[in-house]
mmCIF file of C-alpha atoms in Angstrom:
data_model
loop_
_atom_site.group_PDB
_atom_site.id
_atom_site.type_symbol
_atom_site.label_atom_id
_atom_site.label_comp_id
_atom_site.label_asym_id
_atom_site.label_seq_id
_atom_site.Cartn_x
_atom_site.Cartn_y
_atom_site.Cartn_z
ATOM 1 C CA UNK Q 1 103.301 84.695 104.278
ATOM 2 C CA UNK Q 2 105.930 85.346 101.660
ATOM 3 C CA UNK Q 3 109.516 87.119 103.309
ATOM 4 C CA UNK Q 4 112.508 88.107 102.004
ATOM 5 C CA UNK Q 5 115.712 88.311 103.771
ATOM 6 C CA UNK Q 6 118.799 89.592 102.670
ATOM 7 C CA UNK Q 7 122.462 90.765 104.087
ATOM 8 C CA UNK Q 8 122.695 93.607 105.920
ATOM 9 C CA UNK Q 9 124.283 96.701 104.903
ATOM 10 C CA UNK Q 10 126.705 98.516 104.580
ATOM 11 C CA UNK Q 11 128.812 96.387 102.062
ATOM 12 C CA UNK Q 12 131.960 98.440 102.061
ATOM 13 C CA UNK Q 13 133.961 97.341 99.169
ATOM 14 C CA UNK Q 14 137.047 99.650 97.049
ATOM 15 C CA UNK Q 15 136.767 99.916 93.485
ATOM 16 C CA UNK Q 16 136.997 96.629 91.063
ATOM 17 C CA UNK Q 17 136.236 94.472 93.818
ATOM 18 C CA UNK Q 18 134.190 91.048 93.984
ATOM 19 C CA UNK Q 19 130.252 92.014 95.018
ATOM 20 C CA UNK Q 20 128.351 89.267 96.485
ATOM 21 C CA UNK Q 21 124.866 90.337 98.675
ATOM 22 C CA UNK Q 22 123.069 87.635 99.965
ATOM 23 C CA UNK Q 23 119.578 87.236 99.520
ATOM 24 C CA UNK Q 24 117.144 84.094 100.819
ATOM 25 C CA UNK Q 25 113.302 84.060 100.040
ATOM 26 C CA UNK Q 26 110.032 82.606 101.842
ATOM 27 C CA UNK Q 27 107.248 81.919 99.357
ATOM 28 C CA UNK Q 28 104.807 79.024 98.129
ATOM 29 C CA UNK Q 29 104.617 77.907 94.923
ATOM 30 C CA UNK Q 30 106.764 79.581 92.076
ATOM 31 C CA UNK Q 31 107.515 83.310 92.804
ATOM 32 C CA UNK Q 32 109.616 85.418 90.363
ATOM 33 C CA UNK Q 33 112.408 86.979 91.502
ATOM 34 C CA UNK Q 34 114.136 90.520 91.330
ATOM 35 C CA UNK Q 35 117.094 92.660 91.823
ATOM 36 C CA UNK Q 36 116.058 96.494 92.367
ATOM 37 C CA UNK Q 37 118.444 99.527 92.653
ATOM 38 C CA UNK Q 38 118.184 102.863 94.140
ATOM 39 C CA UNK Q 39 120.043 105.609 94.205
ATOM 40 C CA UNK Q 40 120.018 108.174 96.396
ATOM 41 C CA UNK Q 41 117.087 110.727 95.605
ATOM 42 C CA UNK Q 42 115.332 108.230 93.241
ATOM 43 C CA UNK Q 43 112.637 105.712 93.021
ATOM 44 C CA UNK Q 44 113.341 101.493 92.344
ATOM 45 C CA UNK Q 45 114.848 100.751 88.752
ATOM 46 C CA UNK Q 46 114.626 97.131 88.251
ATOM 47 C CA UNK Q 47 118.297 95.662 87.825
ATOM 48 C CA UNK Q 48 117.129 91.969 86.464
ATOM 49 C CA UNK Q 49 114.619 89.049 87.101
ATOM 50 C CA UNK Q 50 114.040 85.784 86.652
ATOM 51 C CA UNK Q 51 110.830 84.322 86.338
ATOM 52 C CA UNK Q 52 111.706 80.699 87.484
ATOM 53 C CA UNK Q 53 114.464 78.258 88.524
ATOM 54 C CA UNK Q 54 117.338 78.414 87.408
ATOM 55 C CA UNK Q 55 117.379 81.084 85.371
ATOM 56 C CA UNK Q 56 120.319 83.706 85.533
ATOM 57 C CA UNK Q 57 119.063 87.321 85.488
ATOM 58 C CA UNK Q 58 122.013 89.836 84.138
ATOM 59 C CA UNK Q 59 122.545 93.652 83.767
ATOM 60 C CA UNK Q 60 125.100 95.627 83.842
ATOM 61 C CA UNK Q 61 127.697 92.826 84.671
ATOM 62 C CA UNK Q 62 125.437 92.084 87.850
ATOM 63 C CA UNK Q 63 123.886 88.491 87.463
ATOM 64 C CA UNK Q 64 122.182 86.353 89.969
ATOM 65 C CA UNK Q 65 121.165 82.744 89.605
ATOM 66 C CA UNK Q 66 117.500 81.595 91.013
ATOM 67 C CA UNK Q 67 118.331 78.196 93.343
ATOM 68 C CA UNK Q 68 114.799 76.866 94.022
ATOM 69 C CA UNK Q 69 117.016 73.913 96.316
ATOM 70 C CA UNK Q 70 118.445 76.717 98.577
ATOM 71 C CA UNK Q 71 115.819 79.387 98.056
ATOM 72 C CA UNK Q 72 118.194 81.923 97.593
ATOM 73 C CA UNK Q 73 119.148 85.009 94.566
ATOM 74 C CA UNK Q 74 122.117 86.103 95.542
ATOM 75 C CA UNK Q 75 123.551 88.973 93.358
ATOM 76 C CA UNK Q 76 127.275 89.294 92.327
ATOM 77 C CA UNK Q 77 129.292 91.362 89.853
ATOM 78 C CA UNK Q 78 133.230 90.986 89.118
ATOM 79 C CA UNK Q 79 134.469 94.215 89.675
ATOM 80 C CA UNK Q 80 132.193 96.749 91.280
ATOM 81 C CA UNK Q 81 132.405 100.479 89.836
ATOM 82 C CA UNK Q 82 132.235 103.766 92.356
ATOM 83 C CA UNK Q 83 129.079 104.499 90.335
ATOM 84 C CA UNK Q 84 127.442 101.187 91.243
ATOM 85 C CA UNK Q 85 127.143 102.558 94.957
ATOM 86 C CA UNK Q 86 123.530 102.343 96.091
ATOM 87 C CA UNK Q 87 120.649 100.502 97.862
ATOM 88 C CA UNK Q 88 119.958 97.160 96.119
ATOM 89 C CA UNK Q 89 116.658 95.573 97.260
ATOM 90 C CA UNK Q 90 115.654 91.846 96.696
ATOM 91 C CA UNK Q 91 112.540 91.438 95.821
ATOM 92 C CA UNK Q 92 109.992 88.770 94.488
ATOM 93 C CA UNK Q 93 106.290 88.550 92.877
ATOM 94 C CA UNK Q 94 103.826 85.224 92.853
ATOM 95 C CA UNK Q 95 100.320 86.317 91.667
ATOM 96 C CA UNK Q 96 99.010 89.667 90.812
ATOM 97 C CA UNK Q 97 100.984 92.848 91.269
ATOM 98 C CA UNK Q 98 102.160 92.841 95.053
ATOM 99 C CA UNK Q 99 106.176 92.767 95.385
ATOM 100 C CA UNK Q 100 107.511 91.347 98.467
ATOM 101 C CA UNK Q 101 110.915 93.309 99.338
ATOM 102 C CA UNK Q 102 114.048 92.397 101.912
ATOM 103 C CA UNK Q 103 115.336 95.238 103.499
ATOM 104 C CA UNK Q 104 117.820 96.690 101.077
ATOM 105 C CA UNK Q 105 121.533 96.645 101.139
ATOM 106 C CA UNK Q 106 123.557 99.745 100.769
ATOM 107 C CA UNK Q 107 126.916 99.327 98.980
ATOM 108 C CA UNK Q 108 129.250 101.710 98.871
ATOM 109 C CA UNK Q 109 132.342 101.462 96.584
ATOM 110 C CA UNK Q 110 135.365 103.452 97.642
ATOM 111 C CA UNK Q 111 137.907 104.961 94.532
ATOM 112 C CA UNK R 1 107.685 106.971 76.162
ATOM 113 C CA UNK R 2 107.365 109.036 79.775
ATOM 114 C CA UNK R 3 107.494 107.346 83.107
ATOM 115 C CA UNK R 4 105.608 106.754 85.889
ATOM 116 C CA UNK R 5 105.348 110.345 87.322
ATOM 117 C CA UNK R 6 104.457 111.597 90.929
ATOM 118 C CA UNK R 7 102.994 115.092 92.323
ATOM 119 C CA UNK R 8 104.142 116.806 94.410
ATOM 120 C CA UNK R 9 107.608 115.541 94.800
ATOM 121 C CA UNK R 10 108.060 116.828 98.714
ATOM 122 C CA UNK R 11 105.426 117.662 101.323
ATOM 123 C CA UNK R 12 105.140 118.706 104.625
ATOM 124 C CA UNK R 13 101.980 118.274 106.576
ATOM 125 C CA UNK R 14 101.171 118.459 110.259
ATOM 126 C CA UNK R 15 99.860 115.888 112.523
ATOM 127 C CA UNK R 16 96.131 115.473 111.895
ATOM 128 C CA UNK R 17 95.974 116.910 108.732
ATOM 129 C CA UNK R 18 95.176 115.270 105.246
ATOM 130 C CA UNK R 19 97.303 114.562 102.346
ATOM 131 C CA UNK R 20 96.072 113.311 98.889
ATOM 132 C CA UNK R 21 99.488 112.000 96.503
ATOM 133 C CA UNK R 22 98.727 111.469 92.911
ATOM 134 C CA UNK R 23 100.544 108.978 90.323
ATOM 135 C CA UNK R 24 100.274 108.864 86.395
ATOM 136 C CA UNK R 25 101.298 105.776 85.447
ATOM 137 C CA UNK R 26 102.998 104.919 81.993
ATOM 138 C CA UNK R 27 101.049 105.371 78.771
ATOM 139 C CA UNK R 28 98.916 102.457 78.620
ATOM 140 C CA UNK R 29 99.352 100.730 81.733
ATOM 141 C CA UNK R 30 96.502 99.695 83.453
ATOM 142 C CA UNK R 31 98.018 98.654 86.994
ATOM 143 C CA UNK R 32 99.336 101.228 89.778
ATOM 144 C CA UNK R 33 100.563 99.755 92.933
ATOM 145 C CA UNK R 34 101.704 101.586 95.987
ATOM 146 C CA UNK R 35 104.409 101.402 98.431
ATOM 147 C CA UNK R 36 105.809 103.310 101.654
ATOM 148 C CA UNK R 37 109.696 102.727 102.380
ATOM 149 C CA UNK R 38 110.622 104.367 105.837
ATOM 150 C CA UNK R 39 114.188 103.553 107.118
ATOM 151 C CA UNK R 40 112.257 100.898 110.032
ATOM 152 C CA UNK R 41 110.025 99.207 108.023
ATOM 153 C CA UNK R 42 111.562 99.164 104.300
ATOM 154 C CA UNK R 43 109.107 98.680 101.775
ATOM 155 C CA UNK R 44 105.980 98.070 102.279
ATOM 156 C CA UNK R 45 102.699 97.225 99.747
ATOM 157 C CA UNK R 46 99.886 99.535 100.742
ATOM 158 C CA UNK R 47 97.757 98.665 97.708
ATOM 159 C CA UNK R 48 97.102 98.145 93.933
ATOM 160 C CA UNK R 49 94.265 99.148 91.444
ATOM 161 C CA UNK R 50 93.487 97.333 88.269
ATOM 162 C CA UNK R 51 91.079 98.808 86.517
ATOM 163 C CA UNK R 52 89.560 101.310 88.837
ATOM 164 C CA UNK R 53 89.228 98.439 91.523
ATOM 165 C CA UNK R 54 91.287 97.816 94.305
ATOM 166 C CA UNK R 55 92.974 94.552 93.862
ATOM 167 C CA UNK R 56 94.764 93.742 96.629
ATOM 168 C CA UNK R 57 95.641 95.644 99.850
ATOM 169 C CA UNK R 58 98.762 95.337 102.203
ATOM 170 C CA UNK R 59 98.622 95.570 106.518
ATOM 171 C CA UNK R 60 98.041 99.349 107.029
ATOM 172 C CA UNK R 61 95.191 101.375 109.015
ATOM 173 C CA UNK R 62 91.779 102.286 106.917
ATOM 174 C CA UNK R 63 93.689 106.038 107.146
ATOM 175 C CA UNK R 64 95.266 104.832 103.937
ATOM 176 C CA UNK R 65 92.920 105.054 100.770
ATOM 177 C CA UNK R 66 93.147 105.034 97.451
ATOM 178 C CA UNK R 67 91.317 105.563 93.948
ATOM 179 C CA UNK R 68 92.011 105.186 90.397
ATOM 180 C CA UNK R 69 90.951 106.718 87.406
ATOM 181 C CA UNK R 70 89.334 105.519 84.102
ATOM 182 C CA UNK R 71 92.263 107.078 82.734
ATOM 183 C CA UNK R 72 94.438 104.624 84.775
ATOM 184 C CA UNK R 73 95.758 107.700 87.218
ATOM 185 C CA UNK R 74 95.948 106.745 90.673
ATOM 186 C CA UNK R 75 95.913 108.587 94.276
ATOM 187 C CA UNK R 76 96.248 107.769 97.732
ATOM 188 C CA UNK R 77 94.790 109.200 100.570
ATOM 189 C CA UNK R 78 95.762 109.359 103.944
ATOM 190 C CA UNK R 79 93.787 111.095 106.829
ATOM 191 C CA UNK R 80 94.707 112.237 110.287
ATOM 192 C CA UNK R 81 98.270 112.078 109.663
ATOM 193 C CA UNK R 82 100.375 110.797 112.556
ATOM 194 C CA UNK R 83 104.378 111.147 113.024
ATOM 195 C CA UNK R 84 104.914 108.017 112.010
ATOM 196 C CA UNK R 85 103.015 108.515 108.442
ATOM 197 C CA UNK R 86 106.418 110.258 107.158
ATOM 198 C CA UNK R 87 107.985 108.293 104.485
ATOM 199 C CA UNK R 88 109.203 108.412 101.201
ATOM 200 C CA UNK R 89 105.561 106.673 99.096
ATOM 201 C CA UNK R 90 106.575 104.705 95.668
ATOM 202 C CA UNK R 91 104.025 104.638 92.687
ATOM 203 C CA UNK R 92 104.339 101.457 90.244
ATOM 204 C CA UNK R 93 103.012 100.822 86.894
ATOM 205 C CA UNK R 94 102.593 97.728 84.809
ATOM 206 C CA UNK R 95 100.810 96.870 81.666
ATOM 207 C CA UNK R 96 98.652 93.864 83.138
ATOM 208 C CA UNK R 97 98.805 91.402 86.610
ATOM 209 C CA UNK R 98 101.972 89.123 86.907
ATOM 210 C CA UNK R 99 99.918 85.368 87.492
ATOM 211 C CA UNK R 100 101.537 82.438 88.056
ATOM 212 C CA UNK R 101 102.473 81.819 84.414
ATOM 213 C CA UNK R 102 103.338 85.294 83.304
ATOM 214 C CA UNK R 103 104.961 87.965 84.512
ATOM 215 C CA UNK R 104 104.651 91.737 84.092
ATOM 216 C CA UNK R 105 107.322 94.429 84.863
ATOM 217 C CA UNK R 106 106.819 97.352 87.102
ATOM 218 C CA UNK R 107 107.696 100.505 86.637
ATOM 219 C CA UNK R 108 108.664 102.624 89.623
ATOM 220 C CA UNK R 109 108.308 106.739 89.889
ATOM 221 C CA UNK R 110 110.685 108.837 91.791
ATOM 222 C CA UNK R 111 108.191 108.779 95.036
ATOM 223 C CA UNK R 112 106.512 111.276 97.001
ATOM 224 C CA UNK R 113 108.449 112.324 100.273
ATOM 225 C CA UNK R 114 106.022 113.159 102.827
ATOM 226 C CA UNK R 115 107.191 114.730 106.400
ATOM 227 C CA UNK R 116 105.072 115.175 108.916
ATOM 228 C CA UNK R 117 105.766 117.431 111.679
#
């Protein structure tokens, strides 16, 4: 079946340093991809997609690149913000509405 | 436009019991998936209803139910409650079913955090 496996947490990093959180998929056929955030207290807000390869999903200076060669979505921003700190979950979607999550990465970003 | 909301917010049941969690999805969205996260397991799909009809259904025990509404509103079900039941459950909207050549967005509510003691 479809897996998704990303780094472990936490990703300890101080403030307007380089994020990079790994994240390697399992599927058939052409999944779509995701980034999801969530702070603490709150549900999953999506954080950007893309639907097939090699597309580049951005948001708020987070991008990731879809590598259909290496399977993998990793998800990288320049220079990480205190208020970025959170879970970020890789995620991905073939057919009809059933997401497929890795285990979540927390990140916490130190002043 | 509202969001995907969720009632109650927090509950606390004891084992054996019953607990029914309810989720309105977004105004015209006709899709509600569910979800448990629990710090072992992550996230995991229990099920999604398109339509009124169950669509697709994840790896859990027939303890877990669901229904949905002609008004698109959605509730799960579970029955004799066990320790390991307690979790934080996730609602999701979306206007239609991703297939393989189109893909529709979910929307995510702030979850239902069940204990059970």
């Amino acid at each position: 079946g479809d897996s998704v496996t990303q780094m472990e947490g936490p990703v300890t990093l101080s403030e307007e340093a380089f994020l990079t959180i790994n994240c390697t998929y399992t599927a058939t056929g052409y999944p779509s991809l995701f980034w999801y955030v969530q702070y603490p207290g709150e549900g999953l807000q999506l954080l950007l997609k893309a639907t097939k390869a090699d597309d580049k999903g951005s948001n708020k200076g987070f991008e990731a690149t879809y590598r259909k060669e290496t399977t993998s979505f990793h998800l990288e921003k320049g220079s990480v913000q205190v208020s970025d700190s959170a879970v970020y979950f890789c995620a991905l979607i073939r057919a009809g509405n059933m997401l497929t999550f890795g285990g979540g990465t927390r990140l916490m970003v130190k002043p | 436009k509202a969001g995907v909301t969720q009632t109650p917010r927090y509950l606390i049941k004891t084992r054996g019991q019953q607990v029914t969690l309810s989720c309105s999805p977004i105004s015209g969205h006709r899709s509600v998936s569910w979800y448990q996260q629990t710090p072992g397991q992550g996230l995991q799909f229990l099920f999604e209803y398109f339509s009124e009809t169950q669509r697709n259904k994840g790896n859990f025990p027939g303890r877990f139910s669901g229904r949905q509404f002609s008004n698109s509103r959605s509730e799960m079900n579970v029955s004799t409650l066990e320790l390991g039941d307690s979790a934080l459950y996730l609602c999701a909207s979306s206007l239609a079913r991703t297939s393989e050549s189109s893909y529709n967005e979910q929307f995510f509510g702030p979850g239902t955090r069940l204990t059970v003691l």
